[in-house]
Amino acid sequence: MRTTTPLPTLALLCLLTLSGPAPATELDAQGVQMLLPAQAGGSALALGTQDPNTDTRFGFDYKASATAAQEGPLRYWNLQATPLTYSSGGKGFTARLHLRASGGKQQFNWKTQQGYLSSPQDVRNQEFTVYVRVHEPLTPVNAQVTLKIRGGHHSAKDGDAASCTMMTFGPGGASGITRFAKELTHPLYDYVVLAPQLDTRLADNTWYGLKLLSYSHPGTPLQVVNQLYIDTTPFDAQGRPANRWQLLSEYTDVQGKRTGRHYDTVTNWGGWQTTLRMDGYRSLDFAYPSVREAQAPAP
């Protein structure tokens, strides 16, 4: 286990800036604040003390593996990037961690989905959380961290299996700081650049907490609210989540509303695979990844 310079001491202070749901006060098993209450009987997955290399509910692309590391009391994992040629064109570097909370196997895609891709236990209204830090920008043109949800395993042989939406956090530039995107058929993306509600951007060698909420209000299944929250000082002096969540960006996905050249289908199904993706950097540190079914708030 690698040891590096300890994290600076941070005061423990909860500060929430919310648009929409009132925050839940409960912490999950990892000490992360749940902004939406957990859905009783719903699927949930958190890494905890498990090894993502051996726990079959987690997975990596390109035969990658994560290395355990520690800074002071904070334990985390490092994932080295893999060089690749993107299916959509161009070369770059990427690293991807997958969470499969419902288990089973993917059976459907966005065109054939039954309200889910694998089983009724797929996460639908959800809260996806992970703490990240990137190292050494290599290809600034595509540098970003992405939280992908509601999707499945995709490849050139079965592009429709992608079936996912996502929200991104980046260093700025032509792509903006934060975006909503759809990739229902791989590798066809629609991106919507969003106005960040905070003065922050992805920086090298800096920890961030990221949390994606995605849900339909009761009675409005053809509209999905997607909200990206951030914690820019995410750990306390003991390496625990400090829970200073603030809203960074949001987008409401509506049936019939085009997000770009390719899609006007609302993405409201349960997903088999939830993904943390990094592009454009040498490596990615991650800690406390989790996803769970959440109770959607009233309008």
PDB file of C-alpha atoms in Angstrom:
ATOM      1  CA  MET A   1       0.000   0.000   0.000  1.00  0.00           C
ATOM      2  CA  ARG A   2       1.468   3.324  -1.140  1.00  0.00           C
ATOM      3  CA  THR A   3       1.907   6.195   1.375  1.00  0.00           C
ATOM      4  CA  THR A   4       2.053   9.819   0.282  1.00  0.00           C
ATOM      5  CA  THR A   5       1.806  13.240   1.907  1.00  0.00           C
ATOM      6  CA  PRO A   6      -1.050  13.434   4.452  1.00  0.00           C
ATOM      7  CA  LEU A   7      -4.144  15.442   3.613  1.00  0.00           C
ATOM      8  CA  PRO A   8      -4.405  18.877   5.247  1.00  0.00           C
ATOM      9  CA  THR A   9      -6.675  19.209   8.249  1.00  0.00           C
ATOM     10  CA  LEU A  10     -10.195  20.236   7.289  1.00  0.00           C
ATOM     11  CA  ALA A  11     -12.929  21.448   9.630  1.00  0.00           C
ATOM     12  CA  LEU A  12     -16.022  19.248   9.619  1.00  0.00           C
ATOM     13  CA  LEU A  13     -18.856  21.409   8.334  1.00  0.00           C
ATOM     14  CA  CYS A  14     -21.957  20.379   6.376  1.00  0.00           C
ATOM     15  CA  LEU A  15     -23.035  23.013   3.852  1.00  0.00           C
ATOM     16  CA  LEU A  16     -25.680  22.100   1.273  1.00  0.00           C
ATOM     17  CA  THR A  17     -26.868  24.128  -1.672  1.00  0.00           C
ATOM     18  CA  LEU A  18     -29.855  22.277  -3.107  1.00  0.00           C
ATOM     19  CA  SER A  19     -32.303  22.821  -5.917  1.00  0.00           C
ATOM     20  CA  GLY A  20     -35.243  20.467  -5.690  1.00  0.00           C
ATOM     21  CA  PRO A  21     -35.086  17.731  -3.073  1.00  0.00           C
ATOM     22  CA  ALA A  22     -34.743  18.500   0.600  1.00  0.00           C
ATOM     23  CA  PRO A  23     -31.610  16.774   1.912  1.00  0.00           C
ATOM     24  CA  ALA A  24     -31.839  13.551   3.856  1.00  0.00           C
ATOM     25  CA  THR A  25     -29.842  13.711   7.072  1.00  0.00           C
ATOM     26  CA  GLU A  26     -28.920  10.035   7.149  1.00  0.00           C
ATOM     27  CA  LEU A  27     -25.406   8.822   6.366  1.00  0.00           C
ATOM     28  CA  ASP A  28     -24.759   5.636   4.446  1.00  0.00           C
ATOM     29  CA  ALA A  29     -22.448   2.882   5.699  1.00  0.00           C
ATOM     30  CA  GLN A  30     -19.419   4.762   4.318  1.00  0.00           C
ATOM     31  CA  GLY A  31     -20.333   7.995   6.133  1.00  0.00           C
ATOM     32  CA  VAL A  32     -21.579   9.730   2.982  1.00  0.00           C
ATOM     33  CA  GLN A  33     -24.649  11.907   3.334  1.00  0.00           C
ATOM     34  CA  MET A  34     -27.630  10.705   1.329  1.00  0.00           C
ATOM     35  CA  LEU A  35     -29.320  13.676  -0.330  1.00  0.00           C
ATOM     36  CA  LEU A  36     -32.314  11.471  -1.160  1.00  0.00           C
ATOM     37  CA  PRO A  37     -33.657   8.818   1.224  1.00  0.00           C
ATOM     38  CA  ALA A  38     -32.893   5.207   0.351  1.00  0.00           C
ATOM     39  CA  GLN A  39     -35.724   3.244  -1.251  1.00  0.00           C
ATOM     40  CA  ALA A  40     -36.710   0.312   0.948  1.00  0.00           C
ATOM     41  CA  GLY A  41     -35.928  -2.947  -0.837  1.00  0.00           C
ATOM     42  CA  GLY A  42     -34.065  -1.174  -3.637  1.00  0.00           C
ATOM     43  CA  SER A  43     -30.690  -2.225  -4.969  1.00  0.00           C
ATOM     44  CA  ALA A  44     -27.590  -0.637  -3.466  1.00  0.00           C
ATOM     45  CA  LEU A  45     -23.854  -1.150  -3.807  1.00  0.00           C
ATOM     46  CA  ALA A  46     -20.968   0.489  -1.921  1.00  0.00           C
ATOM     47  CA  LEU A  47     -17.312  -0.530  -2.025  1.00  0.00           C
ATOM     48  CA  GLY A  48     -16.671  -0.200   1.712  1.00  0.00           C
ATOM     49  CA  THR A  49     -13.632  -2.282   2.671  1.00  0.00           C
ATOM     50  CA  GLN A  50     -13.953  -4.619  -0.318  1.00  0.00           C
ATOM     51  CA  ASP A  51     -11.337  -4.965  -3.059  1.00  0.00           C
ATOM     52  CA  PRO A  52     -12.770  -3.796  -6.415  1.00  0.00           C
ATOM     53  CA  ASN A  53     -10.343  -6.116  -8.200  1.00  0.00           C
ATOM     54  CA  THR A  54     -11.892  -9.240  -6.660  1.00  0.00           C
ATOM     55  CA  ASP A  55     -15.486  -8.193  -5.906  1.00  0.00           C
ATOM     56  CA  THR A  56     -17.456  -9.337  -8.969  1.00  0.00           C
ATOM     57  CA  ARG A  57     -19.984  -6.515  -8.553  1.00  0.00           C
ATOM     58  CA  PHE A  58     -17.247  -4.108  -9.679  1.00  0.00           C
ATOM     59  CA  GLY A  59     -15.272  -4.153 -12.914  1.00  0.00           C
ATOM     60  CA  PHE A  60     -12.697  -2.314 -15.019  1.00  0.00           C
ATOM     61  CA  ASP A  61     -12.241  -1.944 -18.766  1.00  0.00           C
ATOM     62  CA  TYR A  62      -9.105  -2.939 -20.706  1.00  0.00           C
ATOM     63  CA  LYS A  63      -8.069  -5.584 -18.151  1.00  0.00           C
ATOM     64  CA  ALA A  64      -7.102  -2.780 -15.780  1.00  0.00           C
ATOM     65  CA  SER A  65      -6.739  -3.166 -12.029  1.00  0.00           C
ATOM     66  CA  ALA A  66      -6.703  -0.701  -9.149  1.00  0.00           C
ATOM     67  CA  THR A  67      -3.916  -0.277  -6.587  1.00  0.00           C
ATOM     68  CA  ALA A  68      -4.659   0.365  -2.913  1.00  0.00           C
ATOM     69  CA  ALA A  69      -3.143   3.573  -1.513  1.00  0.00           C
ATOM     70  CA  GLN A  70      -3.273   5.672   1.624  1.00  0.00           C
ATOM     71  CA  GLU A  71      -2.668   9.305   2.651  1.00  0.00           C
ATOM     72  CA  GLY A  72      -2.785   9.754   6.391  1.00  0.00           C
ATOM     73  CA  PRO A  73      -6.081   8.163   7.465  1.00  0.00           C
ATOM     74  CA  LEU A  74      -7.613   8.256   3.969  1.00  0.00           C
ATOM     75  CA  ARG A  75      -7.652   4.936   2.131  1.00  0.00           C
ATOM     76  CA  TYR A  76      -8.356   5.015  -1.587  1.00  0.00           C
ATOM     77  CA  TRP A  77      -7.574   3.304  -4.918  1.00  0.00           C
ATOM     78  CA  ASN A  78      -5.474   4.414  -7.887  1.00  0.00           C
ATOM     79  CA  LEU A  79      -6.389   3.446 -11.449  1.00  0.00           C
ATOM     80  CA  GLN A  80      -3.907   3.998 -14.261  1.00  0.00           C
ATOM     81  CA  ALA A  81      -5.220   5.204 -17.626  1.00  0.00           C
ATOM     82  CA  THR A  82      -5.135   3.046 -20.741  1.00  0.00           C
ATOM     83  CA  PRO A  83      -4.196   4.607 -24.116  1.00  0.00           C
ATOM     84  CA  LEU A  84      -6.811   4.050 -26.800  1.00  0.00           C
ATOM     85  CA  THR A  85      -8.269   5.151 -30.104  1.00  0.00           C
ATOM     86  CA  TYR A  86     -11.843   6.278 -29.533  1.00  0.00           C
ATOM     87  CA  SER A  87     -14.618   4.720 -31.597  1.00  0.00           C
ATOM     88  CA  SER A  88     -15.847   8.244 -32.289  1.00  0.00           C
ATOM     89  CA  GLY A  89     -12.353   9.231 -33.529  1.00  0.00           C
ATOM     90  CA  GLY A  90      -9.074  10.467 -32.094  1.00  0.00           C
ATOM     91  CA  LYS A  91      -6.616   9.108 -29.555  1.00  0.00           C
ATOM     92  CA  GLY A  92      -6.593   9.524 -25.814  1.00  0.00           C
ATOM     93  CA  PHE A  93      -6.289   7.979 -22.361  1.00  0.00           C
ATOM     94  CA  THR A  94      -9.112   6.586 -20.248  1.00  0.00           C
ATOM     95  CA  ALA A  95      -9.886   4.680 -17.042  1.00  0.00           C
ATOM     96  CA  ARG A  96     -13.279   3.218 -16.084  1.00  0.00           C
ATOM     97  CA  LEU A  97     -14.779   1.674 -12.963  1.00  0.00           C
ATOM     98  CA  HIS A  98     -18.141  -0.125 -13.272  1.00  0.00           C
ATOM     99  CA  LEU A  99     -20.670  -0.806 -10.504  1.00  0.00           C
ATOM    100  CA  ARG A 100     -23.376  -3.446 -11.024  1.00  0.00           C
ATOM    101  CA  ALA A 101     -25.739  -3.066  -8.091  1.00  0.00           C
ATOM    102  CA  SER A 102     -28.513  -5.364  -9.301  1.00  0.00           C
ATOM    103  CA  GLY A 103     -26.302  -8.261 -10.444  1.00  0.00           C
ATOM    104  CA  GLY A 104     -27.535 -10.563 -13.179  1.00  0.00           C
ATOM    105  CA  LYS A 105     -26.869  -9.934 -16.853  1.00  0.00           C
ATOM    106  CA  GLN A 106     -27.988  -7.286 -19.291  1.00  0.00           C
ATOM    107  CA  GLN A 107     -30.930  -8.505 -21.373  1.00  0.00           C
ATOM    108  CA  PHE A 108     -32.254  -5.381 -23.097  1.00  0.00           C
ATOM    109  CA  ASN A 109     -31.172  -2.079 -24.635  1.00  0.00           C
ATOM    110  CA  TRP A 110     -32.791   1.338 -24.928  1.00  0.00           C
ATOM    111  CA  LYS A 111     -34.960   0.193 -27.829  1.00  0.00           C
ATOM    112  CA  THR A 112     -36.187  -3.008 -26.142  1.00  0.00           C
ATOM    113  CA  GLN A 113     -36.051  -2.031 -22.429  1.00  0.00           C
ATOM    114  CA  GLN A 114     -38.868  -3.137 -20.135  1.00  0.00           C
ATOM    115  CA  GLY A 115     -38.367  -0.286 -17.690  1.00  0.00           C
ATOM    116  CA  TYR A 116     -34.989  -1.912 -16.983  1.00  0.00           C
ATOM    117  CA  LEU A 117     -32.063  -3.448 -18.874  1.00  0.00           C
ATOM    118  CA  SER A 118     -31.394  -6.496 -16.684  1.00  0.00           C
ATOM    119  CA  SER A 119     -34.136  -6.975 -14.082  1.00  0.00           C
ATOM    120  CA  PRO A 120     -36.685  -4.972 -12.075  1.00  0.00           C
ATOM    121  CA  GLN A 121     -33.930  -4.556  -9.443  1.00  0.00           C
ATOM    122  CA  ASP A 122     -31.887  -2.285 -11.733  1.00  0.00           C
ATOM    123  CA  VAL A 123     -31.367   1.162 -10.183  1.00  0.00           C
ATOM    124  CA  ARG A 124     -33.757   3.733 -11.629  1.00  0.00           C
ATOM    125  CA  ASN A 125     -34.332   6.705  -9.309  1.00  0.00           C
ATOM    126  CA  GLN A 126     -30.816   6.834  -7.947  1.00  0.00           C
ATOM    127  CA  GLU A 127     -27.938   8.483  -6.132  1.00  0.00           C
ATOM    128  CA  PHE A 128     -24.429   7.743  -7.436  1.00  0.00           C
ATOM    129  CA  THR A 129     -21.480   9.006  -5.366  1.00  0.00           C
ATOM    130  CA  VAL A 130     -17.712   8.813  -5.743  1.00  0.00           C
ATOM    131  CA  TYR A 131     -14.678  10.830  -4.630  1.00  0.00           C
ATOM    132  CA  VAL A 132     -12.057  11.433  -7.326  1.00  0.00           C
ATOM    133  CA  ARG A 133      -8.661  12.960  -8.000  1.00  0.00           C
ATOM    134  CA  VAL A 134      -6.926  13.129 -11.399  1.00  0.00           C
ATOM    135  CA  HIS A 135      -3.204  13.221 -12.103  1.00  0.00           C
ATOM    136  CA  GLU A 136      -1.160  14.644 -15.008  1.00  0.00           C
ATOM    137  CA  PRO A 137      -3.216  15.935 -17.942  1.00  0.00           C
ATOM    138  CA  LEU A 138      -2.171  14.243 -21.200  1.00  0.00           C
ATOM    139  CA  THR A 139      -4.879  15.152 -23.720  1.00  0.00           C
ATOM    140  CA  PRO A 140      -6.592  18.367 -22.568  1.00  0.00           C
ATOM    141  CA  VAL A 141      -9.062  18.302 -25.469  1.00  0.00           C
ATOM    142  CA  ASN A 142     -10.983  15.408 -23.885  1.00  0.00           C
ATOM    143  CA  ALA A 143      -9.984  15.757 -20.213  1.00  0.00           C
ATOM    144  CA  GLN A 144     -12.933  15.177 -17.876  1.00  0.00           C
ATOM    145  CA  VAL A 145     -14.497  12.948 -15.231  1.00  0.00           C
ATOM    146  CA  THR A 146     -17.851  11.402 -16.146  1.00  0.00           C
ATOM    147  CA  LEU A 147     -20.583   9.749 -14.074  1.00  0.00           C
ATOM    148  CA  LYS A 148     -22.548   7.423 -16.374  1.00  0.00           C
ATOM    149  CA  ILE A 149     -25.870   5.889 -15.314  1.00  0.00           C
ATOM    150  CA  ARG A 150     -28.849   3.803 -16.523  1.00  0.00           C
ATOM    151  CA  GLY A 151     -26.673   1.966 -19.029  1.00  0.00           C
ATOM    152  CA  GLY A 152     -25.124  -1.323 -20.007  1.00  0.00           C
ATOM    153  CA  HIS A 153     -22.016  -2.852 -21.489  1.00  0.00           C
ATOM    154  CA  HIS A 154     -21.359  -1.487 -24.964  1.00  0.00           C
ATOM    155  CA  SER A 155     -19.115  -2.409 -27.833  1.00  0.00           C
ATOM    156  CA  ALA A 156     -18.797  -1.886 -31.565  1.00  0.00           C
ATOM    157  CA  LYS A 157     -20.703  -5.166 -32.034  1.00  0.00           C
ATOM    158  CA  ASP A 158     -23.703  -4.057 -29.950  1.00  0.00           C
ATOM    159  CA  GLY A 159     -23.870  -0.281 -29.894  1.00  0.00           C
ATOM    160  CA  ASP A 160     -27.484  -0.090 -28.684  1.00  0.00           C
ATOM    161  CA  ALA A 161     -26.504  -1.784 -25.418  1.00  0.00           C
ATOM    162  CA  ALA A 162     -24.896   1.476 -24.210  1.00  0.00           C
ATOM    163  CA  SER A 163     -28.334   2.952 -23.362  1.00  0.00           C
ATOM    164  CA  CYS A 164     -26.914   5.495 -20.904  1.00  0.00           C
ATOM    165  CA  THR A 165     -26.908   9.105 -19.821  1.00  0.00           C
ATOM    166  CA  MET A 166     -24.166  10.934 -17.964  1.00  0.00           C
ATOM    167  CA  MET A 167     -22.975  14.172 -16.427  1.00  0.00           C
ATOM    168  CA  THR A 168     -19.423  15.449 -16.700  1.00  0.00           C
ATOM    169  CA  PHE A 169     -17.023  17.604 -14.695  1.00  0.00           C
ATOM    170  CA  GLY A 170     -14.025  19.058 -16.514  1.00  0.00           C
ATOM    171  CA  PRO A 171     -11.350  21.754 -16.526  1.00  0.00           C
ATOM    172  CA  GLY A 172     -13.277  24.044 -18.877  1.00  0.00           C
ATOM    173  CA  GLY A 173     -12.396  25.072 -22.407  1.00  0.00           C
ATOM    174  CA  ALA A 174     -14.528  24.335 -25.469  1.00  0.00           C
ATOM    175  CA  SER A 175     -16.419  21.533 -23.699  1.00  0.00           C
ATOM    176  CA  GLY A 176     -17.349  23.667 -20.731  1.00  0.00           C
ATOM    177  CA  ILE A 177     -16.993  22.716 -17.080  1.00  0.00           C
ATOM    178  CA  THR A 178     -20.064  20.502 -16.850  1.00  0.00           C
ATOM    179  CA  ARG A 179     -22.350  18.795 -19.357  1.00  0.00           C
ATOM    180  CA  PHE A 180     -25.275  16.398 -19.641  1.00  0.00           C
ATOM    181  CA  ALA A 181     -24.975  13.745 -22.324  1.00  0.00           C
ATOM    182  CA  LYS A 182     -26.701  10.730 -23.864  1.00  0.00           C
ATOM    183  CA  GLU A 183     -25.048   7.726 -25.463  1.00  0.00           C
ATOM    184  CA  LEU A 184     -27.981   5.475 -26.232  1.00  0.00           C
ATOM    185  CA  THR A 185     -26.151   3.934 -29.204  1.00  0.00           C
ATOM    186  CA  HIS A 186     -22.360   3.659 -28.990  1.00  0.00           C
ATOM    187  CA  PRO A 187     -20.466   5.770 -30.039  1.00  0.00           C
ATOM    188  CA  LEU A 188     -23.109   8.405 -30.871  1.00  0.00           C
ATOM    189  CA  TYR A 189     -23.161  11.141 -28.204  1.00  0.00           C
ATOM    190  CA  ASP A 190     -25.449  14.109 -27.699  1.00  0.00           C
ATOM    191  CA  TYR A 191     -23.957  16.733 -25.354  1.00  0.00           C
ATOM    192  CA  VAL A 192     -25.672  19.654 -23.640  1.00  0.00           C
ATOM    193  CA  VAL A 193     -23.249  22.204 -22.153  1.00  0.00           C
ATOM    194  CA  LEU A 194     -24.599  23.404 -18.800  1.00  0.00           C
ATOM    195  CA  ALA A 195     -23.964  26.608 -16.871  1.00  0.00           C
ATOM    196  CA  PRO A 196     -22.110  25.742 -13.634  1.00  0.00           C
ATOM    197  CA  GLN A 197     -23.688  27.170 -10.510  1.00  0.00           C
ATOM    198  CA  LEU A 198     -20.334  27.321  -8.699  1.00  0.00           C
ATOM    199  CA  ASP A 199     -16.969  28.893  -9.493  1.00  0.00           C
ATOM    200  CA  THR A 200     -15.009  25.645  -9.708  1.00  0.00           C
ATOM    201  CA  ARG A 201     -13.446  23.381 -12.312  1.00  0.00           C
ATOM    202  CA  LEU A 202     -11.531  20.108 -12.443  1.00  0.00           C
ATOM    203  CA  ALA A 203      -7.915  20.653 -11.379  1.00  0.00           C
ATOM    204  CA  ASP A 204      -4.933  18.309 -11.312  1.00  0.00           C
ATOM    205  CA  ASN A 205      -4.033  16.578  -8.036  1.00  0.00           C
ATOM    206  CA  THR A 206      -7.153  17.828  -6.212  1.00  0.00           C
ATOM    207  CA  TRP A 207      -9.823  15.746  -4.477  1.00  0.00           C
ATOM    208  CA  TYR A 208     -13.521  16.257  -5.275  1.00  0.00           C
ATOM    209  CA  GLY A 209     -16.656  14.533  -4.122  1.00  0.00           C
ATOM    210  CA  LEU A 210     -19.117  13.983  -6.976  1.00  0.00           C
ATOM    211  CA  LYS A 211     -22.731  12.908  -6.601  1.00  0.00           C
ATOM    212  CA  LEU A 212     -25.271  12.379  -9.388  1.00  0.00           C
ATOM    213  CA  LEU A 213     -28.981  12.338  -8.542  1.00  0.00           C
ATOM    214  CA  SER A 214     -31.340  11.149 -11.269  1.00  0.00           C
ATOM    215  CA  TYR A 215     -35.065  10.698 -10.688  1.00  0.00           C
ATOM    216  CA  SER A 216     -38.605  11.234 -11.969  1.00  0.00           C
ATOM    217  CA  HIS A 217     -41.033  13.028  -9.697  1.00  0.00           C
ATOM    218  CA  PRO A 218     -44.071  10.871  -8.848  1.00  0.00           C
ATOM    219  CA  GLY A 219     -46.615  11.154 -11.655  1.00  0.00           C
ATOM    220  CA  THR A 220     -44.128  12.492 -14.249  1.00  0.00           C
ATOM    221  CA  PRO A 221     -42.373   9.393 -15.676  1.00  0.00           C
ATOM    222  CA  LEU A 222     -41.557  11.131 -18.968  1.00  0.00           C
ATOM    223  CA  GLN A 223     -39.363  13.722 -17.259  1.00  0.00           C
ATOM    224  CA  VAL A 224     -36.100  12.875 -15.471  1.00  0.00           C
ATOM    225  CA  VAL A 225     -34.271  15.383 -13.280  1.00  0.00           C
ATOM    226  CA  ASN A 226     -30.470  14.975 -13.370  1.00  0.00           C
ATOM    227  CA  GLN A 227     -28.398  16.896 -10.814  1.00  0.00           C
ATOM    228  CA  LEU A 228     -24.633  16.895 -10.346  1.00  0.00           C
ATOM    229  CA  TYR A 229     -23.436  17.811  -6.853  1.00  0.00           C
ATOM    230  CA  ILE A 230     -19.849  18.514  -5.836  1.00  0.00           C
ATOM    231  CA  ASP A 231     -17.851  18.742  -2.621  1.00  0.00           C
ATOM    232  CA  THR A 232     -14.670  20.730  -3.187  1.00  0.00           C
ATOM    233  CA  THR A 233     -13.246  20.093   0.314  1.00  0.00           C
ATOM    234  CA  PRO A 234     -14.482  16.536   0.650  1.00  0.00           C
ATOM    235  CA  PHE A 235     -12.642  14.993   3.628  1.00  0.00           C
ATOM    236  CA  ASP A 236     -12.277  15.792   7.304  1.00  0.00           C
ATOM    237  CA  ALA A 237      -9.079  15.356   9.315  1.00  0.00           C
ATOM    238  CA  GLN A 238      -9.825  11.642   9.786  1.00  0.00           C
ATOM    239  CA  GLY A 239     -10.183  11.022   6.035  1.00  0.00           C
ATOM    240  CA  ARG A 240     -13.963  10.690   6.313  1.00  0.00           C
ATOM    241  CA  PRO A 241     -16.503  12.329   3.997  1.00  0.00           C
ATOM    242  CA  ALA A 242     -17.096  15.895   5.165  1.00  0.00           C
ATOM    243  CA  ASN A 243     -20.434  16.186   3.304  1.00  0.00           C
ATOM    244  CA  ARG A 244     -20.249  19.769   2.066  1.00  0.00           C
ATOM    245  CA  TRP A 245     -22.408  19.050  -0.985  1.00  0.00           C
ATOM    246  CA  GLN A 246     -23.325  21.875  -3.374  1.00  0.00           C
ATOM    247  CA  LEU A 247     -25.260  21.780  -6.626  1.00  0.00           C
ATOM    248  CA  LEU A 248     -22.979  22.232  -9.651  1.00  0.00           C
ATOM    249  CA  SER A 249     -25.373  21.681 -12.560  1.00  0.00           C
ATOM    250  CA  GLU A 250     -28.708  20.175 -13.522  1.00  0.00           C
ATOM    251  CA  TYR A 251     -30.655  19.097 -16.582  1.00  0.00           C
ATOM    252  CA  THR A 252     -34.217  17.822 -17.025  1.00  0.00           C
ATOM    253  CA  ASP A 253     -34.533  15.136 -19.669  1.00  0.00           C
ATOM    254  CA  VAL A 254     -37.996  15.236 -21.318  1.00  0.00           C
ATOM    255  CA  GLN A 255     -39.601  12.819 -23.763  1.00  0.00           C
ATOM    256  CA  GLY A 256     -39.598  14.428 -27.220  1.00  0.00           C
ATOM    257  CA  LYS A 257     -36.998  17.068 -26.309  1.00  0.00           C
ATOM    258  CA  ARG A 258     -33.905  16.671 -28.447  1.00  0.00           C
ATOM    259  CA  THR A 259     -30.522  16.735 -26.732  1.00  0.00           C
ATOM    260  CA  GLY A 260     -28.602  17.036 -30.005  1.00  0.00           C
ATOM    261  CA  ARG A 261     -28.437  15.337 -33.391  1.00  0.00           C
ATOM    262  CA  HIS A 262     -29.402  11.840 -32.305  1.00  0.00           C
ATOM    263  CA  TYR A 263     -31.934  11.471 -29.488  1.00  0.00           C
ATOM    264  CA  ASP A 264     -35.292  12.709 -28.232  1.00  0.00           C
ATOM    265  CA  THR A 265     -36.091   9.632 -26.100  1.00  0.00           C
ATOM    266  CA  VAL A 266     -36.327  10.230 -22.363  1.00  0.00           C
ATOM    267  CA  THR A 267     -33.901   7.957 -20.497  1.00  0.00           C
ATOM    268  CA  ASN A 268     -35.991   6.808 -17.542  1.00  0.00           C
ATOM    269  CA  TRP A 269     -35.256   3.083 -17.248  1.00  0.00           C
ATOM    270  CA  GLY A 270     -33.316   1.180 -14.645  1.00  0.00           C
ATOM    271  CA  GLY A 271     -29.687   0.616 -15.601  1.00  0.00           C
ATOM    272  CA  TRP A 272     -27.620  -2.534 -15.216  1.00  0.00           C
ATOM    273  CA  GLN A 273     -24.260  -0.749 -15.155  1.00  0.00           C
ATOM    274  CA  THR A 274     -23.151   2.469 -13.436  1.00  0.00           C
ATOM    275  CA  THR A 275     -19.760   3.850 -14.458  1.00  0.00           C
ATOM    276  CA  LEU A 276     -17.090   6.233 -13.237  1.00  0.00           C
ATOM    277  CA  ARG A 277     -15.056   7.276 -16.271  1.00  0.00           C
ATOM    278  CA  MET A 278     -11.970   9.453 -16.573  1.00  0.00           C
ATOM    279  CA  ASP A 279     -10.440  10.736 -19.817  1.00  0.00           C
ATOM    280  CA  GLY A 280      -7.339  12.717 -20.637  1.00  0.00           C
ATOM    281  CA  TYR A 281      -5.174  12.118 -17.543  1.00  0.00           C
ATOM    282  CA  ARG A 282      -2.391   9.743 -16.553  1.00  0.00           C
ATOM    283  CA  SER A 283      -4.306   8.223 -13.623  1.00  0.00           C
ATOM    284  CA  LEU A 284      -7.348   8.494 -11.391  1.00  0.00           C
ATOM    285  CA  ASP A 285      -7.711   8.102  -7.618  1.00  0.00           C
ATOM    286  CA  PHE A 286     -11.135   7.090  -6.321  1.00  0.00           C
ATOM    287  CA  ALA A 287     -12.701   6.493  -2.903  1.00  0.00           C
ATOM    288  CA  TYR A 288     -16.094   5.593  -1.419  1.00  0.00           C
ATOM    289  CA  PRO A 289     -17.908   4.690  -4.672  1.00  0.00           C
ATOM    290  CA  SER A 290     -21.586   3.798  -4.229  1.00  0.00           C
ATOM    291  CA  VAL A 291     -24.914   3.721  -6.044  1.00  0.00           C
ATOM    292  CA  ARG A 292     -28.377   3.000  -4.692  1.00  0.00           C
ATOM    293  CA  GLU A 293     -32.070   3.199  -5.454  1.00  0.00           C
ATOM    294  CA  ALA A 294     -33.485   6.395  -3.934  1.00  0.00           C
ATOM    295  CA  GLN A 295     -36.911   7.766  -3.112  1.00  0.00           C
ATOM    296  CA  ALA A 296     -37.896  10.376  -5.677  1.00  0.00           C
ATOM    297  CA  PRO A 297     -39.046  13.646  -4.089  1.00  0.00           C
ATOM    298  CA  ALA A 298     -42.462  15.141  -4.698  1.00  0.00           C
ATOM    299  CA  PRO A 299     -42.580  17.983  -7.266  1.00  0.00           C
TER     300      PRO A 299
END
